[in-house]
XYZ file of C-alpha atoms in Angstrom:
436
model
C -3.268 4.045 9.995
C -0.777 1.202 11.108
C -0.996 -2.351 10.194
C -2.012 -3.707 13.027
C -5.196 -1.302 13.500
C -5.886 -2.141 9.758
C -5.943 -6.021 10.397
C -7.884 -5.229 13.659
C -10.408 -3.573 11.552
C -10.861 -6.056 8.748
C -11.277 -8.972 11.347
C -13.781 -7.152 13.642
C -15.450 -6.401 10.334
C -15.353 -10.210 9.349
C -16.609 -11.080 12.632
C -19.579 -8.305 12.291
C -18.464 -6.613 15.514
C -18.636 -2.376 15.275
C -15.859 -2.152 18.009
C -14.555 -4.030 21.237
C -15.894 -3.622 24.493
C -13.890 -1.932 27.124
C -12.662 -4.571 28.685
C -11.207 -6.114 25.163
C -9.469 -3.034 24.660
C -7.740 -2.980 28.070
C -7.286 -6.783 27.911
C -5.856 -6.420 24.670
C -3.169 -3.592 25.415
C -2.340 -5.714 28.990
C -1.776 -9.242 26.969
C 0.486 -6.892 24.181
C 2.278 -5.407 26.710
C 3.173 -8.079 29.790
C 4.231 -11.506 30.389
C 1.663 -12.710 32.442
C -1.771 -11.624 33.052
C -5.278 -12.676 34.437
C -8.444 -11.662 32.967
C -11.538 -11.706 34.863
C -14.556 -11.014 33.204
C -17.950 -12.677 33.379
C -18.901 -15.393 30.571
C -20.404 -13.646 27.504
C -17.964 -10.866 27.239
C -15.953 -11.342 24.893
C -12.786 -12.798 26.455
C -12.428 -15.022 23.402
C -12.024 -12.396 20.941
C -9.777 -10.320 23.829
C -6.855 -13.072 23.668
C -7.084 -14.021 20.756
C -6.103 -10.131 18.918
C -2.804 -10.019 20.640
C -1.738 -13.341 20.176
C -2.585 -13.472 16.269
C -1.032 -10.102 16.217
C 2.254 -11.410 18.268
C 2.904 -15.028 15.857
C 5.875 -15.107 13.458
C 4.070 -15.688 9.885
C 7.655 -17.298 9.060
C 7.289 -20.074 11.424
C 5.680 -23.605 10.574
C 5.556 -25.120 14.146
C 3.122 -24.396 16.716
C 3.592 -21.050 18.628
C 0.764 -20.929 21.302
C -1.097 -23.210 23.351
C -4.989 -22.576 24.399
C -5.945 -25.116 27.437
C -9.402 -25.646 28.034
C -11.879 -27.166 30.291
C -14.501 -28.753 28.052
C -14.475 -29.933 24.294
C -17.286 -27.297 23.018
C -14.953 -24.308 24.570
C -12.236 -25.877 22.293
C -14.455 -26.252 19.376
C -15.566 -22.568 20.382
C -12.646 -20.635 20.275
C -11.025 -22.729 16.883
C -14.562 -21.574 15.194
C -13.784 -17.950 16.308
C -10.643 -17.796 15.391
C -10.696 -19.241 12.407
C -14.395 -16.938 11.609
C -11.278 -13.862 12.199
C -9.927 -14.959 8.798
C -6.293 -14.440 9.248
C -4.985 -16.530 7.269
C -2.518 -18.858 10.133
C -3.671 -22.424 10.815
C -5.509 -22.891 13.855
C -6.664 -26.595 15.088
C -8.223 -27.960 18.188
C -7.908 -31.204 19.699
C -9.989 -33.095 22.100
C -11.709 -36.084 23.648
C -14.305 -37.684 21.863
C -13.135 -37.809 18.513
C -10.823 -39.773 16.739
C -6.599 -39.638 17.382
C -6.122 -40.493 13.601
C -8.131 -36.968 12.741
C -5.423 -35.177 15.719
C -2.727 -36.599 13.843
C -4.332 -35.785 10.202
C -4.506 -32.076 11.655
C -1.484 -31.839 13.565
C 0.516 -33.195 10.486
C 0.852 -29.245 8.811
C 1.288 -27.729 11.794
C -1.112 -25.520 13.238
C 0.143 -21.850 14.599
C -2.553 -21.913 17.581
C -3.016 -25.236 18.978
C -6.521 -25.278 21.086
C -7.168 -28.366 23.104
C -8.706 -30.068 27.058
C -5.518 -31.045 29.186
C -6.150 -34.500 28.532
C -6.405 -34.514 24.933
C -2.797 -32.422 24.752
C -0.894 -33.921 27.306
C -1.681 -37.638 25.408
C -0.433 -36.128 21.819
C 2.448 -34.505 23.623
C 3.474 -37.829 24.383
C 2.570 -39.804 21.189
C 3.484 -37.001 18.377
C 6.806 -35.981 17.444
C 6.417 -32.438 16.654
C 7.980 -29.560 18.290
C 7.493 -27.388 21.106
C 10.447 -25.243 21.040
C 8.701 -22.296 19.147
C 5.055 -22.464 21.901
C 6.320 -19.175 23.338
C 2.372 -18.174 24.490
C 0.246 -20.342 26.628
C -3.143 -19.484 27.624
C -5.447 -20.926 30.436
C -8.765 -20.470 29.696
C -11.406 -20.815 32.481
C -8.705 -22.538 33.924
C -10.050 -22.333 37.611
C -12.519 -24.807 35.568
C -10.209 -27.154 34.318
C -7.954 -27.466 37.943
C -12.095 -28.140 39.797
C -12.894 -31.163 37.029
C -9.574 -32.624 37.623
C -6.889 -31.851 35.138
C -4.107 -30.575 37.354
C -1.871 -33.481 36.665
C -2.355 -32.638 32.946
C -1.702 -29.181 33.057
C 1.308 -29.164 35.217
C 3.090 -31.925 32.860
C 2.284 -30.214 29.815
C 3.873 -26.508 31.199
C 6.764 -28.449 32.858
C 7.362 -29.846 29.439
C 7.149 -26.573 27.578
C 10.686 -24.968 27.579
C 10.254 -21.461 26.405
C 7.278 -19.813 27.609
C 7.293 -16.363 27.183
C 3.792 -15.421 27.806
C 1.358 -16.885 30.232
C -2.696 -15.866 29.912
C -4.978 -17.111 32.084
C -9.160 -16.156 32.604
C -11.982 -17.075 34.649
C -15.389 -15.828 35.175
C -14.667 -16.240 38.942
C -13.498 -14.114 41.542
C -11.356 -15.545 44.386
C -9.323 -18.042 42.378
C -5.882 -19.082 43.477
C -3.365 -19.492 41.021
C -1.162 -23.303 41.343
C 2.847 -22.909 41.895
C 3.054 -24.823 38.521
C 1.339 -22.183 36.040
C 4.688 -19.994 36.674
C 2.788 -16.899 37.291
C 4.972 -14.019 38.315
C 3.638 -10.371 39.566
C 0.503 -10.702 37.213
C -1.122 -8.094 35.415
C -4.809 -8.511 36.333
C -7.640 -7.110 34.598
C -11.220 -7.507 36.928
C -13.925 -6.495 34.847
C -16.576 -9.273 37.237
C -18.192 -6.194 38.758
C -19.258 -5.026 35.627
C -21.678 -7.815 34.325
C -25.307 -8.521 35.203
C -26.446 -5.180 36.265
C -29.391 -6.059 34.497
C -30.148 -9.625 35.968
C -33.123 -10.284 38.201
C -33.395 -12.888 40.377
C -36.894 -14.453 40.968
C -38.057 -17.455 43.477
C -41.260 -19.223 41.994
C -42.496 -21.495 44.812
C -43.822 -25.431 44.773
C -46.585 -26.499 47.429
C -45.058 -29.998 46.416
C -41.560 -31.227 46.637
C -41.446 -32.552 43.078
C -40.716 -29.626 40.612
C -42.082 -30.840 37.783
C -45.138 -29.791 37.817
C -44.264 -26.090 38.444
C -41.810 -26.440 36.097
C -44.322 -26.748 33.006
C -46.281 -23.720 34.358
C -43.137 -21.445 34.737
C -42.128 -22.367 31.385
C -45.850 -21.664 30.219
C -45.987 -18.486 32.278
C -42.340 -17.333 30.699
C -43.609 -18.482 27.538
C -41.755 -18.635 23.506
C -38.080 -17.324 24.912
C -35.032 -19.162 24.395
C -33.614 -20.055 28.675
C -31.616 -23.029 29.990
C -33.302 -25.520 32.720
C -30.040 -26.357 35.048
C -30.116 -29.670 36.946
C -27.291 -30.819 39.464
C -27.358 -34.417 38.131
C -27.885 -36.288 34.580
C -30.389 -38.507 35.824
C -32.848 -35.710 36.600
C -32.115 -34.087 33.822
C -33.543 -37.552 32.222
C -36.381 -37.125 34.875
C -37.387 -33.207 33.393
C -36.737 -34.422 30.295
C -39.583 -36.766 30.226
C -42.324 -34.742 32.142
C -41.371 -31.867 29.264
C -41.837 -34.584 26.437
C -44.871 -35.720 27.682
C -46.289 -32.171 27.967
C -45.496 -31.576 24.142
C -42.542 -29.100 25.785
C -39.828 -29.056 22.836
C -36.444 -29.075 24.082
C -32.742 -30.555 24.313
C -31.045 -31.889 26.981
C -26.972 -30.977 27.432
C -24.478 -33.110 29.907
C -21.404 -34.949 30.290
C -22.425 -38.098 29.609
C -23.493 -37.517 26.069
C -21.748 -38.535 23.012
C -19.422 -36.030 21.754
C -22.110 -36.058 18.621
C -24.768 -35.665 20.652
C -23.564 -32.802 22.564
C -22.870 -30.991 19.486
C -26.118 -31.062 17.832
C -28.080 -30.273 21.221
C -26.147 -26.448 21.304
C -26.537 -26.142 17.299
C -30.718 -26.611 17.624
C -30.392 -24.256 20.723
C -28.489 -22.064 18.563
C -30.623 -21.649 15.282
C -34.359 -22.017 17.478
C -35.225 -25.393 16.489
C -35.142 -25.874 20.400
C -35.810 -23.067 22.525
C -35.358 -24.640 25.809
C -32.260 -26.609 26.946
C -31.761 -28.637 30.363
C -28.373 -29.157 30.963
C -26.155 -29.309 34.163
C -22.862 -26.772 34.769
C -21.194 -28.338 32.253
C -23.433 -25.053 30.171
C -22.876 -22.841 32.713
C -19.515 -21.140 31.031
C -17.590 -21.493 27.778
C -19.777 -22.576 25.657
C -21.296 -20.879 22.338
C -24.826 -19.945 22.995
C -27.152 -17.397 21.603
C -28.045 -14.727 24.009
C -30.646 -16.170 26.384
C -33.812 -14.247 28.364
C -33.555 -16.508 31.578
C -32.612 -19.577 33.394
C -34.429 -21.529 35.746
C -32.458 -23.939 38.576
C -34.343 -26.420 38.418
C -32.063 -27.664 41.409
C -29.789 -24.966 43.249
C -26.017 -25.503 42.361
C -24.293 -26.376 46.264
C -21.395 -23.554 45.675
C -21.763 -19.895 45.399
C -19.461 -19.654 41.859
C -21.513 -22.468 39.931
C -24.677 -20.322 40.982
C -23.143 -16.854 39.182
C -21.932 -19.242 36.265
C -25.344 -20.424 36.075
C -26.953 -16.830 36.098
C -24.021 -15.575 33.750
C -25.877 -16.924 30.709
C -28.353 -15.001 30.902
C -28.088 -10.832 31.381
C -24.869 -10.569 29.283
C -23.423 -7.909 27.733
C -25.739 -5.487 29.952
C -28.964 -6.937 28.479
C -31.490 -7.591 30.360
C -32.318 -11.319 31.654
C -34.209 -13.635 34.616
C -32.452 -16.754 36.976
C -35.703 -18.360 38.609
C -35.291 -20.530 41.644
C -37.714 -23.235 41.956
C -38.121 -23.707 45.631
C -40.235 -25.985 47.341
C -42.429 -23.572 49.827
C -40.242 -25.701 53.121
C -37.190 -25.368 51.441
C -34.106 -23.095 52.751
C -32.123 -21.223 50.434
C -28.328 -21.203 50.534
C -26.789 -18.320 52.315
C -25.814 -16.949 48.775
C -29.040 -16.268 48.214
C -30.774 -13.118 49.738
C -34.261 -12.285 49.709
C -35.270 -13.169 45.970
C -38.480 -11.724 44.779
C -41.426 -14.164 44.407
C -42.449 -14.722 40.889
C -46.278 -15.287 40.724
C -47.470 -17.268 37.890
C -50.069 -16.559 35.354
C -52.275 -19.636 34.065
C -51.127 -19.682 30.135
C -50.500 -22.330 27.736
C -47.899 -24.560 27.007
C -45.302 -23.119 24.531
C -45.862 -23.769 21.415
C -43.746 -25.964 19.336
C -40.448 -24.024 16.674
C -40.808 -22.919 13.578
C -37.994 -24.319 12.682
C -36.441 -27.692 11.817
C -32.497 -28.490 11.556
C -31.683 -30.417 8.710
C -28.026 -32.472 8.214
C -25.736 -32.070 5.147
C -23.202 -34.940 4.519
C -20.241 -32.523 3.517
C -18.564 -29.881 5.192
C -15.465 -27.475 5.369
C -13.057 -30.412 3.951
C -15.285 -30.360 0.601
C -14.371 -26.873 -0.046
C -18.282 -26.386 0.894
C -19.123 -22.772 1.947
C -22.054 -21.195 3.596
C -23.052 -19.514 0.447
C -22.918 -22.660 -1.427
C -25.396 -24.009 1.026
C -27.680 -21.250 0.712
C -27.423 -21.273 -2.854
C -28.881 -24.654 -3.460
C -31.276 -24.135 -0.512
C -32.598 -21.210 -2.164
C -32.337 -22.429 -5.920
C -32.990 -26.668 -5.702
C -35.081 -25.780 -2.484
C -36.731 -23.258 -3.649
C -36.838 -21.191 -0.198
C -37.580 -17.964 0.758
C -34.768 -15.701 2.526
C -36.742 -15.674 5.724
C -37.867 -19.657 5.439
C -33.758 -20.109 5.492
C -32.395 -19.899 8.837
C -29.089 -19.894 10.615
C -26.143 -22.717 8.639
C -23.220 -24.346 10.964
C -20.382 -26.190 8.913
C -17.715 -28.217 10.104
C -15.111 -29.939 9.083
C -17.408 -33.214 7.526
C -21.151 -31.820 7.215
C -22.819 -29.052 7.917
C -26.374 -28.335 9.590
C -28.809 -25.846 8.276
C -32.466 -24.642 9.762
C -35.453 -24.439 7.675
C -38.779 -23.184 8.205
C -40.700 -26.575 9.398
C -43.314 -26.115 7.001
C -41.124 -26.611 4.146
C -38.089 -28.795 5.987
C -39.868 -32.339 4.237
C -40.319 -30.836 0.741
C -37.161 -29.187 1.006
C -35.218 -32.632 1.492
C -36.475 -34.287 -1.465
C -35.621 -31.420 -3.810
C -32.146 -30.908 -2.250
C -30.953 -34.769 -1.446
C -28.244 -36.582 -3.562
C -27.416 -33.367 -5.659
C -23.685 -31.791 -5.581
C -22.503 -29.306 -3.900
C -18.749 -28.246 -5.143
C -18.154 -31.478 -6.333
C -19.946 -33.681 -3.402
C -22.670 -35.271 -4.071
C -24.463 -34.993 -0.542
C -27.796 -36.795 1.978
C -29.565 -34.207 3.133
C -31.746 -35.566 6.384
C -33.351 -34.528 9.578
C -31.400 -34.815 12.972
């Protein structure tokens, strides 16, 4: 057995994955093999994991500077992919950079050099400018979602931080969507392109529920009653209405979390991680969660309002059905509204009378200490279970990064378990454990 299919083995093992998907395999053998390639392949498939092999695979373990570039539309696909990667154990330094946290912690990181560099345009092209570190050994660059990141502006990023990278050898790019042009300044030349779009949401059905009145809200609460406990996404086309749902839900005793651009950073963050672990089951956000974004595998989505373009709608209904499992996208249609022309002939949901979902089992708790205290998931779960005296099943899913770490606990134990586990050490931290 060669190396390579050893240290494939041990990382899919790490990363508790039997084998890769098709497309990963032929994505993987395309990005080995050629100089410039386009994956398409709809969100949820693995496209992460399909770079990243070849390119880990492909660095020089005897160089200290940075040797490939990940772009990125959005901070949590940044914060995404450096989690995966660094979840694949390999051993190489792997950082990513962003808006919405401090420079000082860029420069802190970017001080040992990381081999993969992941990072939005914005946040890149600014340390390109300020840092003094080299980019004579970035030989790979990879555009991920990158129709994305061109749409929310960022062309005048990208294109100054390729012009200013002097020996590319490699060029990657993906997108979930189909007819996407490819800009002069990428330096894309007789691409490779693997289409695997046709292949996702066989299983997805598409459902109209219709409102005798114009405002939503009210069949919103019965949908989400009729649907019942399953974990979905409520897509809005602006913040403010997002404010608006998020409201009506409260005062129906609805639990949920609400996920946009405006948000702090912070705030962002801890929305996806209570999506994640089931302390919320229900998340309103706009497109911003419509692709590249870490999400647990969801049963359905309802658009709340109907996205104006065709692609936003399939990146909507792309987070749900993934991976050939099964899944729902309901349209909430006033009975006088028109659909879009990229809509045909939905079936009509009807709803059953049930009641309102009933509130998590589960509570997320905040640790003050994270990655950067030598604190490990097993450390966490060690006091939990010891100090806290919980239960494997009243322990749920634990997140650490690089400052604290967030942990769910059965809510019938989550105030008890506080004052036992507050103020002790873990390693040699003493850390605040608290609700967030």
């Amino acid at each position: 057995m060669s190396t390579i299919v050893k240290n494939q083995q041990l990382i899919l093992q790490k990363l508790g994955i039997e084998k890769l998907n098709p497309m990963q395999e032929e994505a993987k053998l395309a990005i080995s093999s050629s100089d410039n390639i386009i994956l398409l392949s709809p969100t949820g498939t693995g496209k992460t994991l399909a770079f990243l092999l070849p390119i880990i695979e492909a660095l020089d373990k005897n160089c200290t500077e940075i040797q490939t570039l990940i772009l990125v539309p959005s901070r949590e696909l940044a914060i995404q992919i450096e989690q995966v990667a660094r979840d694949m154990g390999t051993g190489y330094k792997i950082n990513a950079v962003y808006g919405g946290r401090a420079g000082s912690q860029d420069r802190l990181d970017l001080k040992h050099r990381p081999a993969i560099l992941i990072g939005t345009p914005g946040r890149v092209a600014d340390r390109l400018r300020r840092d003094n570190f080299s980019i004579d050994f970035i030989k790979i660059i990879v555009l991920d979602e990158f129709d994305k990141s061109l749409e929310i502006g960022f062309e005048k990023e990208m294109t100054e931080i390729i012009e200013n990278l002097p020996n590319i050898q490699k060029r990657v790019l993906t997108s979930a969507t189909q007819e996407v042009s490819v800009p002069e300044f990428v330096g894309l030349h007789n691409p490779v392109q693997i289409d695997y779009l046709d292949e996702g949401h066989s299983q997805l059905q598409i459902k109209s529920i219709v409102s005798d009145t114009k405002d939503k809200l009210p069949i919103l609460v019965k949908a989400l009653s009729h649907i019942g406990n399953q974990p979905g996404i409520i897509f809005c086309n602006y913040k403010d209405s997002i404010q608006r749902v998020s409201d009506y839900l409260k005062e129906h005793k609805i639990s949920h979390g609400c996920f946009y651009g405006g948000m702090e950073q912070k705030d962002r963050e801890r929305a996806l991680i209570k999506f994640r672990n089931g302390t919320h089951q229900i998340i309103i956000a706009t497109d911003l969660a419509a692709r590249g974004i870490d999400i647990p595998e969801i049963k359905y989505i309802i658009h709340y309002h109907l996205p104006l373009k065709s692609q936003e709608f399939t990146h909507r209904n792309g987070r749900t059905a993934r991976m050939n499992a099964d899944g729902t996208a309901y349209i909430l249609q006033w009975k006088d509204e028109q659909l879009p022309d990229f809509i045909i002939d939905p079936a009509t949901e009807e709803l059953v009378d049930a009641p309102i979902p009933k509130q998590s089992d589960w509570k997320t708790l905040f640790i003050s200490g994270g990655r950067r205290d030598k604190i490990s998931k097993g450390d966490i779960a060690g006091l939990f279970f010891k100090q806290g005296k919980l239960s494997k099943e009243e322990l749920g899913i634990i997140e650490i990064k690089p400052d604290c770490a967030f942990v769910a606990v059965k809510a019938s134990k989550a105030k008890k378990v506080i004052e036992q586990v507050t103020n002790t050490r873990l390693k040699k931290k003493k850390v605040r454990v608290s609700f967030i």
